[in-house]
């Protein structure tokens, strides 16, 4: 304790003064952000700040003061300083809702010993899963979707890409949770799954509308955006809980991931809230990551045809998900269009980040969009080049100077709990789609990325499917 106190006392003298843009009292630089396009363009705004002020700077935007970091070495260092119980920032509106309505949420909202105890159990089940069972679950749902697209849209424009991917992502999560029981019960669950997919989409849409306004003020004034948000989250959580409660009796004998969680002795109430949030999270993040991959392949025809040729020699789902080029396509799309362009941590101890003193408890925001588009980290960073992620004869990546500049699933003990499942389900669907269809863009103009809590296309991605 004495050493920590001395270290903290000397740190400010050792550190340089951190760059920071000028702002106004109370609102900070909020007006600058609004002038730059508001919250949908926050990633571009922060990227411009990094170019102006450097890889580490501090800024106050509305009620939030944070240290922004885009240097890969320093980003990796932040994860090493996250402590035993890492904490990240939570959407203000969600936190207030949970408090006002006494709503207990899943792993993403947990902290301290409660988080650690449940995370340890889920690490065994989710980060080291039986890949064969996960691949089998993903294969069933992906095959159904591709076959439906073949019947409805072969030789036509794909009409409902976004909603179809939402439903696909949720169906896969339910399939993994239920194991073999999913095939027997999915017709009975058809209505609730379709309803759930629609409300998950709505909840993230309403959340994004509150991103620039303090939630407490929105709730006090009862503005329409707050009332719409409460209505959406009420329905989403209600449907999620009903869905989980419908699955639990089917998995009491150890079937699927849900059965494994129950077998680990997890409290029933914790299982319900954790699984409900897992299914909620699966819809938005996975659906949009997959959209960006399909868009990238349709925009880059040579890569698409090369991948299709490689897939002809992959005869099983397990073979498909192991293809180096397919993995490269996923990593490259996530580099260019990270579904979470910012990762956050509150430092557990005083430290130097980039030579600047950062106090314990300060919010640090890692700018993945900026680091992923920086030519210091990736040659020709705005080019979609999946082969940059394959290794040369020396074992180094062909086109990556700093692999830690792209960390879409984060690092450390609080990294994305669904990473393994996401990687399998996304790559398997992409493989099946490319093997079945030639993808082309109806609208050939490039599509920008905007933020709606997660990274989404600035306009709908319109795909034309031609059977191979």
Coordinates of C-alpha atoms in Angstrom, one line a residue:
X1 CA 0.0 0.0 0.0
X2 CA 2.9 2.4 0.8
X3 CA 4.5 1.6 -2.5
X4 CA 1.3 2.3 -4.4
X5 CA 0.9 5.7 -2.5
X6 CA 4.4 6.7 -3.3
X7 CA 4.0 5.7 -7.0
X8 CA 0.8 7.7 -7.2
X9 CA 2.4 10.7 -5.6
X10 CA 5.3 10.8 -8.1
X11 CA 3.3 9.9 -11.2
X12 CA 2.0 13.4 -12.1
X13 CA 5.6 14.8 -11.9
X14 CA 6.8 12.1 -14.3
X15 CA 4.0 12.5 -16.8
X16 CA 3.5 15.1 -19.5
X17 CA 0.3 17.2 -19.7
X18 CA -2.2 15.3 -21.8
X19 CA -3.5 17.0 -25.0
X20 CA -7.2 18.1 -24.7
X21 CA -9.4 20.2 -27.0
X22 CA -11.0 23.3 -25.6
X23 CA -14.6 22.9 -24.5
X24 CA -17.4 24.9 -22.8
X25 CA -18.5 24.5 -19.2
X26 CA -21.0 21.6 -18.6
X27 CA -21.3 20.5 -22.2
X28 CA -17.6 20.3 -23.0
X29 CA -17.1 19.8 -26.8
X30 CA -20.6 18.5 -27.4
X31 CA -21.3 21.4 -29.9
X32 CA -18.3 20.3 -31.9
X33 CA -19.6 16.7 -32.1
X34 CA -23.1 18.0 -33.2
X35 CA -21.4 20.1 -35.9
X36 CA -19.6 17.0 -37.1
X37 CA -22.8 15.0 -37.5
X38 CA -23.7 14.1 -33.9
X39 CA -23.4 10.6 -32.3
X40 CA -23.8 8.6 -35.6
X41 CA -20.4 10.0 -36.6
X42 CA -18.7 9.8 -33.3
X43 CA -16.0 7.4 -34.7
X44 CA -15.1 9.8 -37.4
X45 CA -15.1 12.7 -34.9
X46 CA -12.7 10.9 -32.6
X47 CA -10.6 9.8 -35.5
X48 CA -10.1 13.4 -36.5
X49 CA -9.2 14.3 -32.9
X50 CA -6.6 11.6 -32.9
X51 CA -5.1 13.1 -36.1
X52 CA -5.1 16.5 -34.5
X53 CA -4.0 15.7 -30.9
X54 CA -2.2 12.3 -31.2
X55 CA -2.8 8.7 -30.1
X56 CA -3.7 9.6 -26.5
X57 CA -5.8 12.6 -25.6
X58 CA -8.6 13.6 -23.1
X59 CA -11.9 15.1 -24.0
X60 CA -15.2 15.9 -22.3
X61 CA -18.2 15.3 -24.4
X62 CA -21.4 16.2 -22.6
X63 CA -21.5 14.3 -19.3
X64 CA -18.6 12.0 -20.2
X65 CA -14.9 12.7 -19.7
X66 CA -12.6 10.1 -21.1
X67 CA -9.0 9.4 -22.2
X68 CA -9.1 8.2 -25.8
X69 CA -6.3 5.8 -27.0
X70 CA -5.6 4.5 -30.5
X71 CA -2.0 3.3 -30.1
X72 CA -2.0 -0.6 -30.3
X73 CA 0.7 -1.0 -27.6
X74 CA -1.1 1.3 -25.2
X75 CA -4.4 -0.3 -25.9
X76 CA -3.0 -3.7 -25.0
X77 CA -1.5 -2.1 -21.9
X78 CA -4.9 -0.8 -20.8
X79 CA -6.2 -4.4 -20.7
X80 CA -3.3 -5.4 -18.5
X81 CA -4.3 -2.7 -16.0
X82 CA -8.0 -3.6 -15.8
X83 CA -7.7 -5.4 -12.5
X84 CA -9.5 -8.4 -11.1
X85 CA -12.9 -7.0 -11.6
X86 CA -12.8 -5.1 -14.9
X87 CA -15.4 -2.4 -15.4
X88 CA -16.6 -0.9 -18.6
X89 CA -19.0 2.0 -19.4
X90 CA -22.7 1.1 -19.7
X91 CA -25.3 2.9 -21.7
X92 CA -26.7 5.6 -19.5
X93 CA -30.3 4.9 -20.5
X94 CA -30.0 1.2 -19.7
X95 CA -28.5 1.8 -16.3
X96 CA -31.2 4.2 -15.4
X97 CA -33.9 1.9 -16.6
X98 CA -32.5 -1.0 -14.5
X99 CA -32.4 1.2 -11.4
X100 CA -35.9 2.7 -11.9
X101 CA -37.6 -0.6 -12.5
X102 CA -35.5 -2.9 -10.3
X103 CA -34.4 -4.9 -13.3
X104 CA -31.6 -7.4 -12.7
X105 CA -29.5 -8.0 -15.9
X106 CA -27.0 -10.4 -17.3
X107 CA -23.2 -10.7 -17.4
X108 CA -22.7 -7.4 -19.3
X109 CA -24.2 -5.5 -16.4
X110 CA -22.6 -7.4 -13.6
X111 CA -19.5 -6.2 -11.7
X112 CA -17.3 -7.4 -8.8
X113 CA -17.6 -10.8 -7.3
X114 CA -21.0 -11.5 -8.8
X115 CA -19.5 -11.0 -12.3
X116 CA -16.4 -13.0 -11.6
X117 CA -18.3 -16.0 -10.2
X118 CA -20.7 -16.2 -13.2
X119 CA -17.9 -15.4 -15.7
X120 CA -15.8 -18.3 -14.4
X121 CA -18.6 -20.8 -15.1
X122 CA -19.4 -19.3 -18.5
X123 CA -15.7 -19.3 -19.5
X124 CA -15.7 -23.1 -19.3
X125 CA -18.9 -23.4 -21.4
X126 CA -18.5 -20.6 -24.0
X127 CA -14.8 -19.9 -24.5
X128 CA -13.9 -23.6 -24.6
X129 CA -17.0 -25.1 -26.1
X130 CA -17.4 -28.4 -27.9
X131 CA -16.8 -27.0 -31.4
X132 CA -18.6 -30.0 -33.0
X133 CA -21.8 -29.3 -31.2
X134 CA -21.6 -25.6 -31.9
X135 CA -20.9 -26.2 -35.6
X136 CA -23.8 -28.6 -35.8
X137 CA -26.2 -26.1 -34.3
X138 CA -24.9 -23.3 -36.6
X139 CA -25.1 -25.6 -39.6
X140 CA -28.8 -26.4 -39.1
X141 CA -29.9 -22.8 -38.9
X142 CA -27.5 -21.6 -41.7
X143 CA -28.7 -24.3 -44.0
X144 CA -32.3 -23.4 -43.4
X145 CA -31.7 -19.7 -44.2
X146 CA -29.7 -20.3 -47.3
X147 CA -32.3 -22.7 -48.7
X148 CA -35.0 -20.2 -48.0
X149 CA -33.0 -17.5 -49.8
X150 CA -32.5 -19.9 -52.7
X151 CA -36.3 -20.5 -53.0
X152 CA -37.4 -16.9 -52.5
X153 CA -34.5 -14.8 -54.0
X154 CA -32.5 -16.8 -56.4
X155 CA -32.0 -14.5 -59.4
X156 CA -33.6 -11.6 -57.4
X157 CA -32.7 -8.9 -54.9
X158 CA -32.7 -10.1 -51.3
X159 CA -35.6 -8.2 -49.8
X160 CA -35.2 -8.5 -46.0
X161 CA -31.4 -8.9 -45.3
X162 CA -31.4 -7.1 -42.0
X163 CA -34.4 -8.7 -40.4
X164 CA -33.5 -12.2 -41.8
X165 CA -30.0 -11.9 -40.2
X166 CA -31.5 -10.8 -36.9
X167 CA -33.7 -13.9 -36.9
X168 CA -30.9 -16.2 -38.0
X169 CA -28.6 -14.9 -35.2
X170 CA -31.3 -15.4 -32.5
X171 CA -32.2 -18.9 -33.9
X172 CA -28.6 -20.0 -33.7
X173 CA -28.3 -18.8 -30.1
X174 CA -31.5 -20.7 -29.2
X175 CA -30.2 -23.8 -31.0
X176 CA -27.0 -23.7 -29.1
X177 CA -28.8 -23.2 -25.8
X178 CA -31.2 -26.1 -26.4
X179 CA -29.0 -28.6 -28.2
X180 CA -30.8 -31.5 -29.8
X181 CA -34.1 -30.3 -28.3
X182 CA -34.1 -27.3 -30.7
X183 CA -35.0 -29.5 -33.7
X184 CA -38.0 -30.9 -31.9
X185 CA -39.3 -27.7 -30.5
X186 CA -38.5 -25.0 -33.0
X187 CA -41.9 -25.1 -34.7
X188 CA -43.6 -24.6 -31.4
X189 CA -41.4 -21.6 -30.7
X190 CA -41.8 -20.1 -34.2
X191 CA -44.1 -17.2 -33.1
X192 CA -42.1 -16.2 -30.0
X193 CA -38.8 -16.3 -31.9
X194 CA -40.2 -14.1 -34.8
X195 CA -41.6 -11.6 -32.3
X196 CA -38.4 -11.5 -30.3
X197 CA -36.3 -10.8 -33.4
X198 CA -38.4 -7.8 -34.2
X199 CA -38.3 -6.3 -30.6
X200 CA -34.5 -6.8 -30.3
X201 CA -34.1 -4.6 -33.4
X202 CA -36.4 -2.0 -31.9
X203 CA -34.7 -1.8 -28.5
X204 CA -31.3 -0.9 -30.0
X205 CA -32.9 1.6 -32.3
X206 CA -34.6 3.4 -29.4
X207 CA -31.4 3.2 -27.3
X208 CA -29.4 5.0 -29.9
X209 CA -31.9 7.9 -29.9
X210 CA -31.0 8.7 -26.3
X211 CA -27.2 8.6 -26.7
X212 CA -26.6 12.3 -26.6
X213 CA -29.1 13.3 -23.9
X214 CA -28.5 12.5 -20.2
X215 CA -31.0 9.7 -19.4
X216 CA -32.0 11.3 -16.1
X217 CA -33.1 14.4 -17.9
X218 CA -34.9 12.4 -20.6
X219 CA -36.7 10.5 -17.9
X220 CA -37.6 13.6 -15.8
X221 CA -39.0 15.4 -18.9
X222 CA -40.6 12.1 -20.1
X223 CA -39.8 13.0 -23.7
X224 CA -41.1 10.8 -26.4
X225 CA -37.7 9.1 -27.0
X226 CA -37.5 8.0 -23.3
X227 CA -41.1 6.7 -23.3
X228 CA -40.4 4.8 -26.6
X229 CA -37.2 3.4 -25.1
X230 CA -38.9 2.2 -21.9
X231 CA -41.7 0.6 -24.0
X232 CA -39.2 -1.2 -26.2
X233 CA -37.0 -2.5 -23.4
X234 CA -40.1 -3.6 -21.4
X235 CA -41.2 -5.7 -24.3
X236 CA -37.8 -7.0 -25.2
X237 CA -36.9 -8.1 -21.7
X238 CA -40.4 -9.6 -21.2
X239 CA -40.2 -11.6 -24.4
X240 CA -36.6 -12.7 -23.6
X241 CA -37.6 -14.0 -20.1
X242 CA -40.6 -15.8 -21.5
X243 CA -38.4 -17.4 -24.1
X244 CA -35.8 -18.6 -21.6
X245 CA -38.5 -19.9 -19.2
X246 CA -40.0 -21.9 -22.1
X247 CA -36.5 -23.4 -22.8
X248 CA -35.6 -24.3 -19.2
X249 CA -37.9 -27.3 -18.7
X250 CA -36.6 -28.8 -22.0
X251 CA -33.0 -28.6 -20.8
X252 CA -33.2 -30.0 -17.3
X253 CA -31.3 -33.1 -18.2
X254 CA -28.2 -31.3 -19.4
X255 CA -29.2 -30.6 -23.0
X256 CA -27.4 -27.8 -24.8
X257 CA -25.6 -24.9 -23.3
X258 CA -28.6 -24.0 -21.1
X259 CA -28.6 -27.5 -19.6
X260 CA -24.8 -27.3 -19.0
X261 CA -25.4 -24.0 -17.1
X262 CA -28.0 -25.6 -14.9
X263 CA -25.7 -28.6 -14.4
X264 CA -23.0 -26.3 -13.1
X265 CA -25.3 -25.3 -10.2
X266 CA -25.9 -21.7 -11.3
X267 CA -28.8 -20.1 -9.6
X268 CA -32.0 -20.4 -11.6
X269 CA -32.6 -16.6 -11.5
X270 CA -29.1 -15.9 -12.7
X271 CA -29.4 -18.4 -15.6
X272 CA -32.6 -16.7 -16.7
X273 CA -31.1 -13.1 -16.7
X274 CA -27.8 -14.2 -18.2
X275 CA -29.4 -16.3 -21.0
X276 CA -31.9 -13.5 -21.8
X277 CA -29.1 -11.0 -22.3
X278 CA -27.0 -13.5 -24.3
X279 CA -29.9 -13.8 -26.8
X280 CA -30.5 -10.1 -26.8
X281 CA -26.8 -9.4 -27.6
X282 CA -26.7 -12.1 -30.3
X283 CA -29.2 -10.3 -32.5
X284 CA -27.6 -6.9 -33.1
X285 CA -23.9 -7.5 -33.0
X286 CA -23.8 -10.7 -35.0
X287 CA -26.4 -9.6 -37.6
X288 CA -24.5 -6.4 -38.4
X289 CA -21.1 -8.0 -38.4
X290 CA -22.4 -10.5 -41.0
X291 CA -24.0 -7.7 -43.1
X292 CA -20.6 -6.0 -43.3
X293 CA -18.9 -9.2 -44.5
X294 CA -21.5 -9.9 -47.2
X295 CA -21.2 -6.3 -48.3
X296 CA -17.4 -6.5 -48.4
X297 CA -17.5 -9.6 -50.5
X298 CA -20.1 -8.2 -52.9
X299 CA -18.0 -5.1 -53.3
X300 CA -14.8 -7.1 -53.9
X301 CA -15.7 -9.6 -56.6
X302 CA -12.2 -11.1 -57.0
X303 CA -12.0 -12.0 -53.3
X304 CA -15.5 -13.5 -53.5
X305 CA -14.6 -15.7 -56.4
X306 CA -11.4 -16.8 -54.8
X307 CA -13.2 -17.7 -51.7
X308 CA -15.8 -19.6 -53.7
X309 CA -13.1 -21.6 -55.4
X310 CA -11.5 -22.6 -52.1
X311 CA -14.9 -23.6 -50.7
X312 CA -15.3 -26.2 -53.4
X313 CA -12.7 -28.3 -51.6
X314 CA -14.4 -27.9 -48.2
X315 CA -16.9 -30.7 -48.0
X316 CA -18.0 -30.5 -44.3
X317 CA -19.0 -27.5 -42.1
X318 CA -15.9 -28.2 -40.0
X319 CA -13.7 -27.9 -43.1
X320 CA -15.4 -24.6 -44.1
X321 CA -14.8 -22.8 -40.9
X322 CA -11.1 -23.6 -40.9
X323 CA -10.3 -22.1 -44.3
X324 CA -7.6 -19.4 -43.8
X325 CA -9.1 -17.1 -46.5
X326 CA -12.6 -17.3 -44.8
X327 CA -11.1 -16.4 -41.4
X328 CA -9.2 -13.5 -43.1
X329 CA -12.5 -12.2 -44.6
X330 CA -14.0 -12.1 -41.2
X331 CA -11.0 -10.4 -39.5
X332 CA -10.7 -7.9 -42.3
X333 CA -14.4 -6.9 -42.2
X334 CA -14.2 -6.5 -38.5
X335 CA -11.1 -4.4 -38.8
X336 CA -12.7 -2.0 -41.2
X337 CA -16.2 -2.1 -39.7
X338 CA -15.8 -3.0 -36.0
X339 CA -19.3 -3.7 -34.6
X340 CA -18.1 -1.9 -31.4
X341 CA -15.8 0.9 -32.7
X342 CA -15.0 1.8 -29.1
X343 CA -13.9 -0.5 -26.2
X344 CA -14.0 0.9 -22.7
X345 CA -12.3 0.3 -19.3
X346 CA -12.1 2.1 -16.0
X347 CA -8.5 1.9 -14.8
X348 CA -8.0 -0.1 -11.6
X349 CA -4.9 1.8 -10.6
X350 CA -2.9 4.9 -11.4
X351 CA -0.7 4.5 -14.5
X352 CA 1.1 6.1 -17.4
X353 CA -0.7 5.7 -20.7
X354 CA 1.4 6.9 -23.6
X355 CA 3.5 8.9 -21.2
X356 CA 0.5 10.6 -19.7
X357 CA -0.7 10.2 -16.1
X358 CA -4.1 8.5 -15.9
X359 CA -5.7 8.2 -12.4
X360 CA -7.4 5.1 -11.1
X361 CA -11.1 5.2 -11.8
X362 CA -10.7 7.2 -15.0
X363 CA -12.6 6.1 -18.1
X364 CA -10.3 5.0 -21.0
X365 CA -11.9 4.6 -24.4
X366 CA -10.0 2.5 -27.0
X367 CA -10.6 3.8 -30.5
X368 CA -10.7 0.7 -32.7
X369 CA -12.0 2.5 -35.7
X370 CA -9.0 4.8 -35.7
X371 CA -6.4 2.1 -35.0
X372 CA -7.9 -0.2 -37.6
X373 CA -7.7 2.5 -40.3
X374 CA -4.2 3.8 -39.5
X375 CA -1.5 3.1 -42.1
X376 CA 1.0 2.8 -39.3
X377 CA -0.8 -0.4 -38.3
X378 CA -2.0 -1.7 -41.7
X379 CA -0.6 -0.9 -45.2
X380 CA -3.4 0.5 -47.4
X381 CA -5.8 0.5 -44.5
X382 CA -8.9 1.4 -46.5
X383 CA -8.4 -1.5 -48.9
X384 CA -10.3 -4.8 -48.2
X385 CA -7.5 -7.3 -48.3
X386 CA -8.2 -10.5 -46.3
X387 CA -4.9 -12.0 -47.3
X388 CA -3.2 -9.5 -45.0
X389 CA -4.2 -11.9 -42.2
X390 CA -2.4 -14.9 -43.6
X391 CA 1.1 -15.6 -42.5
X392 CA 4.3 -15.6 -44.6
X393 CA 7.2 -18.1 -44.3
X394 CA 8.5 -16.3 -41.2
X395 CA 5.2 -16.6 -39.4
X396 CA 4.3 -12.9 -39.7
X397 CA 1.1 -11.5 -41.1
X398 CA 1.5 -10.4 -44.7
X399 CA -0.1 -7.0 -44.3
X400 CA -0.4 -6.3 -40.6
X401 CA 2.2 -4.2 -38.7
X402 CA 0.3 -4.2 -35.4
X403 CA -2.2 -7.1 -34.9
X404 CA -3.4 -5.5 -31.6
X405 CA -4.7 -2.6 -33.6
X406 CA -7.7 -4.7 -34.4
X407 CA -9.4 -6.3 -31.3
X408 CA -13.1 -6.6 -32.2
X409 CA -13.7 -9.0 -29.3
X410 CA -11.4 -7.1 -26.8
X411 CA -8.8 -8.7 -24.6
X412 CA -8.3 -9.8 -21.0
X413 CA -10.7 -11.4 -18.6
X414 CA -13.7 -9.4 -19.7
X415 CA -13.3 -10.0 -23.4
X416 CA -16.3 -11.0 -25.4
X417 CA -17.8 -14.1 -23.9
X418 CA -19.5 -15.1 -27.2
X419 CA -16.4 -14.8 -29.3
X420 CA -16.0 -18.5 -30.2
X421 CA -19.7 -19.0 -31.0
X422 CA -19.8 -15.8 -33.1
X423 CA -16.7 -16.7 -35.2
X424 CA -18.2 -20.1 -36.0
X425 CA -21.7 -19.0 -36.8
X426 CA -20.6 -16.0 -39.0
X427 CA -18.0 -17.9 -41.0
X428 CA -20.2 -20.9 -41.6
X429 CA -23.1 -18.7 -42.9
X430 CA -20.7 -16.7 -45.2
X431 CA -19.3 -20.0 -46.5
X432 CA -22.7 -21.4 -47.3
X433 CA -23.9 -18.2 -48.9
X434 CA -20.9 -17.8 -51.1
X435 CA -20.9 -21.4 -52.1
X436 CA -24.6 -21.1 -53.2
X437 CA -24.8 -17.6 -54.6
X438 CA -22.8 -15.0 -56.5
X439 CA -23.3 -11.8 -54.5
X440 CA -23.6 -8.5 -56.2
X441 CA -24.6 -5.0 -55.0
X442 CA -27.7 -3.5 -56.5
X443 CA -26.4 0.0 -55.5
X444 CA -22.7 0.0 -56.4
X445 CA -21.8 3.2 -54.4
X446 CA -19.7 2.6 -51.3
X447 CA -21.6 2.5 -48.0
X448 CA -20.4 4.4 -45.0
X449 CA -20.5 3.2 -41.4
X450 CA -22.6 5.1 -38.8
X451 CA -23.2 4.4 -35.1
X452 CA -26.4 3.2 -33.6
X453 CA -24.9 1.9 -30.4
X454 CA -23.1 -0.5 -32.8
X455 CA -21.7 0.1 -36.3
X456 CA -24.4 -0.1 -38.9
X457 CA -24.6 0.7 -42.6
X458 CA -25.5 4.4 -43.5
X459 CA -28.1 3.0 -45.8
X460 CA -29.6 -0.5 -46.4
X461 CA -27.3 -3.0 -48.1
X462 CA -29.0 -4.2 -51.2
X463 CA -27.8 -7.6 -52.5
X464 CA -28.6 -9.4 -55.7
X465 CA -28.4 -13.2 -55.4
X466 CA -27.5 -15.3 -58.5
X467 CA -27.4 -19.1 -58.0
X468 CA -24.0 -20.6 -58.9

